[in-house]
Coordinates of N, CA and C in Angstrom, one line a residue:
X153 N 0.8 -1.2 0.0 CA 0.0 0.0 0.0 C 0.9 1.2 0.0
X154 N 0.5 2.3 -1.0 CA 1.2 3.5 -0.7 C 0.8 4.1 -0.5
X155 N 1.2 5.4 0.4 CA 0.9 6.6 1.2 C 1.2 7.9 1.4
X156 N 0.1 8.8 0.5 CA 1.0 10.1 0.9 C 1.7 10.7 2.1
X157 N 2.8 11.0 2.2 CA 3.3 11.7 4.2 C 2.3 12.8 3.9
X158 N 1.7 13.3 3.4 CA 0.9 14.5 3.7 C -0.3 13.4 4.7
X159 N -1.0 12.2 3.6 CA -2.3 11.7 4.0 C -1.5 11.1 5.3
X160 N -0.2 10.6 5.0 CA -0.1 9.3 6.4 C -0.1 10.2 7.8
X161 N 0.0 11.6 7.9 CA 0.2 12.1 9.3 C -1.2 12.2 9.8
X162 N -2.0 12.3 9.0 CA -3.6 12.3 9.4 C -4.1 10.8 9.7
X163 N -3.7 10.3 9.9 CA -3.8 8.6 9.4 C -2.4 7.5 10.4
X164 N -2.1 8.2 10.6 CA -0.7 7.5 11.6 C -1.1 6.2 12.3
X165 N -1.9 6.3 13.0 CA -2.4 5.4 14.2 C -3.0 4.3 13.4
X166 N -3.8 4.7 12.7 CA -4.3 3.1 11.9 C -3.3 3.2 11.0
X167 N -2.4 3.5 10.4 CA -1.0 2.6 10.0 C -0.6 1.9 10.3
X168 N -0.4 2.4 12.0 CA 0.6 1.7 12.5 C -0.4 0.1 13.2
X169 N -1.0 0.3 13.2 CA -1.8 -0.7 13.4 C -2.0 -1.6 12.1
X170 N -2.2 -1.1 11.3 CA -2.4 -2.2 9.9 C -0.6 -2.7 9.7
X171 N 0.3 -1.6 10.0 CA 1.8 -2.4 9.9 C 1.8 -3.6 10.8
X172 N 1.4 -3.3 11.7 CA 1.4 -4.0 13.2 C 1.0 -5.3 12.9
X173 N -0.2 -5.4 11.7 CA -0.8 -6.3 11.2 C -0.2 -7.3 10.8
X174 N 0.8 -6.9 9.9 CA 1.7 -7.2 8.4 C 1.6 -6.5 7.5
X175 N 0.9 -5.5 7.4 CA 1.1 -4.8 5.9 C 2.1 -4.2 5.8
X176 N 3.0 -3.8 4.7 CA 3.9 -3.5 4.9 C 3.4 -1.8 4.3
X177 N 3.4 -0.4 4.0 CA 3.0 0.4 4.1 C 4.1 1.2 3.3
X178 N 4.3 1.9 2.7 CA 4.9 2.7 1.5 C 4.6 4.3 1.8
X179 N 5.5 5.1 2.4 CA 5.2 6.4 2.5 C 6.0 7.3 1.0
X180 N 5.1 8.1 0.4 CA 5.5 8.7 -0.7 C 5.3 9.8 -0.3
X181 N 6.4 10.7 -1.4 CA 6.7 12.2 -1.5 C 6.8 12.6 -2.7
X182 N 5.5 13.2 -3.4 CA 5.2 13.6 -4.7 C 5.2 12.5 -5.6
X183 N 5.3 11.2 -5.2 CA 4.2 10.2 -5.7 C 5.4 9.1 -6.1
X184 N 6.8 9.8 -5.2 CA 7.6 8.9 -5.2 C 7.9 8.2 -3.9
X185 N 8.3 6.6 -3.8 CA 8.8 6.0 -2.2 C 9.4 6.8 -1.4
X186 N 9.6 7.0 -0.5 CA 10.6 7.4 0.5 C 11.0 6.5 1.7
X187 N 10.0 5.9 2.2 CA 10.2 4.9 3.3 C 9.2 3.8 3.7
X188 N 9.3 2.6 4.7 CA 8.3 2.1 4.8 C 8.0 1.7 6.2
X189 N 6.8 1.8 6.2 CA 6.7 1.5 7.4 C 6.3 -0.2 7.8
X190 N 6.8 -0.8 8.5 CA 6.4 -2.1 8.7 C 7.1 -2.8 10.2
X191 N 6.0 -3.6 10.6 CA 6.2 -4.4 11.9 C 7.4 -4.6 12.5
X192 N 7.9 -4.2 13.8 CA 8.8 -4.5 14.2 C 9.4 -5.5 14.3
X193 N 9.9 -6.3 14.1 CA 10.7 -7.8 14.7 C 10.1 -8.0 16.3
X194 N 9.4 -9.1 16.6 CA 9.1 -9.1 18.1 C 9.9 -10.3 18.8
X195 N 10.5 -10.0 20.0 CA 11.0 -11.3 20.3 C 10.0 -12.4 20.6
X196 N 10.6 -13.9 20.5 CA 9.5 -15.0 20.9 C 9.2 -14.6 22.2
X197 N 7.9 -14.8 22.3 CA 7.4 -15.1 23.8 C 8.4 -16.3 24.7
X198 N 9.2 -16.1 25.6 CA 9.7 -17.2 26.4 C 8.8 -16.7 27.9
X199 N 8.6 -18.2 28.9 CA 8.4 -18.0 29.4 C 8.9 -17.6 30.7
X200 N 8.8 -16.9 32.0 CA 9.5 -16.1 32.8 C 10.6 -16.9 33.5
X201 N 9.5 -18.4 33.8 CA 10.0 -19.2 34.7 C 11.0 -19.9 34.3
X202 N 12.5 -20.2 34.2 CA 13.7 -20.3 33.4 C 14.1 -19.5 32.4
X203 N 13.5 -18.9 32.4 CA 14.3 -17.0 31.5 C 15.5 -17.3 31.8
X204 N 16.5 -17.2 33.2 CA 17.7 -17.0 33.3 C 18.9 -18.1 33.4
X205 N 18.4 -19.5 32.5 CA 18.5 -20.5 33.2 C 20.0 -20.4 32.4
X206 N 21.1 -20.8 32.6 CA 22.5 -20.6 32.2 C 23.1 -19.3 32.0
X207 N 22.6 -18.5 32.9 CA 23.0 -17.3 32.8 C 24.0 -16.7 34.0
X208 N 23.8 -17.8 35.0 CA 24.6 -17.4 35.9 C 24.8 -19.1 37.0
X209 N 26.2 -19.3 38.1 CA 25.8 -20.3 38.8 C 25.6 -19.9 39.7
X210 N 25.0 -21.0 41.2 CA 25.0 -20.8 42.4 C 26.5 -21.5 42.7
X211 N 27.0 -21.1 43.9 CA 28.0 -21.6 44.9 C 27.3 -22.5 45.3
X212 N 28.5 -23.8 45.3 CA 28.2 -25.1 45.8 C 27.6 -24.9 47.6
X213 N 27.9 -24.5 47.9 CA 27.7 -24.0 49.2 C 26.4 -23.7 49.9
X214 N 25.9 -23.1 48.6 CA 24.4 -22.0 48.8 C 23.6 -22.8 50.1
X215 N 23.3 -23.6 50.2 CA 22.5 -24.7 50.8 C 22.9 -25.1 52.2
X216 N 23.9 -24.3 52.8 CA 24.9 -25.2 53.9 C 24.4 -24.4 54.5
X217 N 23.9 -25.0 55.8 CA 23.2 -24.5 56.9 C 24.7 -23.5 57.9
X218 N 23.8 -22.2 58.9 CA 24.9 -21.2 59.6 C 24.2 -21.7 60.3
X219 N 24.7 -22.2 61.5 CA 24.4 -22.6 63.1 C 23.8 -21.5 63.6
X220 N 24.4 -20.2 63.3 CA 23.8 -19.1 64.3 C 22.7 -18.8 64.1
X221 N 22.6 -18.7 62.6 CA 21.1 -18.1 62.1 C 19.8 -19.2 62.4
X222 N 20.3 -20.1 61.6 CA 19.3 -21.7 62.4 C 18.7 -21.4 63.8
X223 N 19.6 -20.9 65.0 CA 19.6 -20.9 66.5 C 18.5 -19.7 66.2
X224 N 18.5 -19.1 65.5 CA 18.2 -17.3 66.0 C 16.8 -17.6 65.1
X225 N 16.6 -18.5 64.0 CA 15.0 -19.1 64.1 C 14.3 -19.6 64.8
X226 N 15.2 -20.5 65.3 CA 14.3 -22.0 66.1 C 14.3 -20.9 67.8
X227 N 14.9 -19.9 68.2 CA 14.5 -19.3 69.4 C 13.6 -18.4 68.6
X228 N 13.3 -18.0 68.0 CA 12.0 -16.9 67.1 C 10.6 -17.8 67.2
X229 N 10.8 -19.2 67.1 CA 9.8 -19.4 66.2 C 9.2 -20.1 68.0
X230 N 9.5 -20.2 68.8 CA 9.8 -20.8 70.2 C 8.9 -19.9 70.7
X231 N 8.4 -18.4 70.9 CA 8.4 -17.2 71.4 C 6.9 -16.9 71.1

């Protein structure tokens, strides 16, 4: 589809919606191309939960219990 920039500024919003579509949209200047407007590249939908999954490690350690803090629950939870 081509488009005068005079008509497309009046008309912007449903352009960008019909690009949004797929069309790919043709802006002209005295009845020649100039540019075009068309759909962004969108990334794939991934889901949240493993988004970061090899992106970083934990320390082997993470998991090793601190005697003091353990103590300072089990007297919290006592109370």
């Amino acid at each position: 589809m081509q488009v005068a920039i005079a008509e497309a500024k009046a008309q912007f919003a449903e352009l960008i919606r019909r690009a949004e579509a797929g069309e790919a949209i043709e802006l002209t200047r005295y009845g020649k191309p100039v540019a075009r407007l068309v759909a962004a590249e969108r990334p794939v939908n991934r889901p949240l939960i493993g988004a970061m999954e090899g992106a970083f490690t934990l320390p082997d350690d993470m998991f090793d219990g601190d005697e003091e803090i353990a103590e300072a629950f089990e007297t919290s939870a006592q109370s």
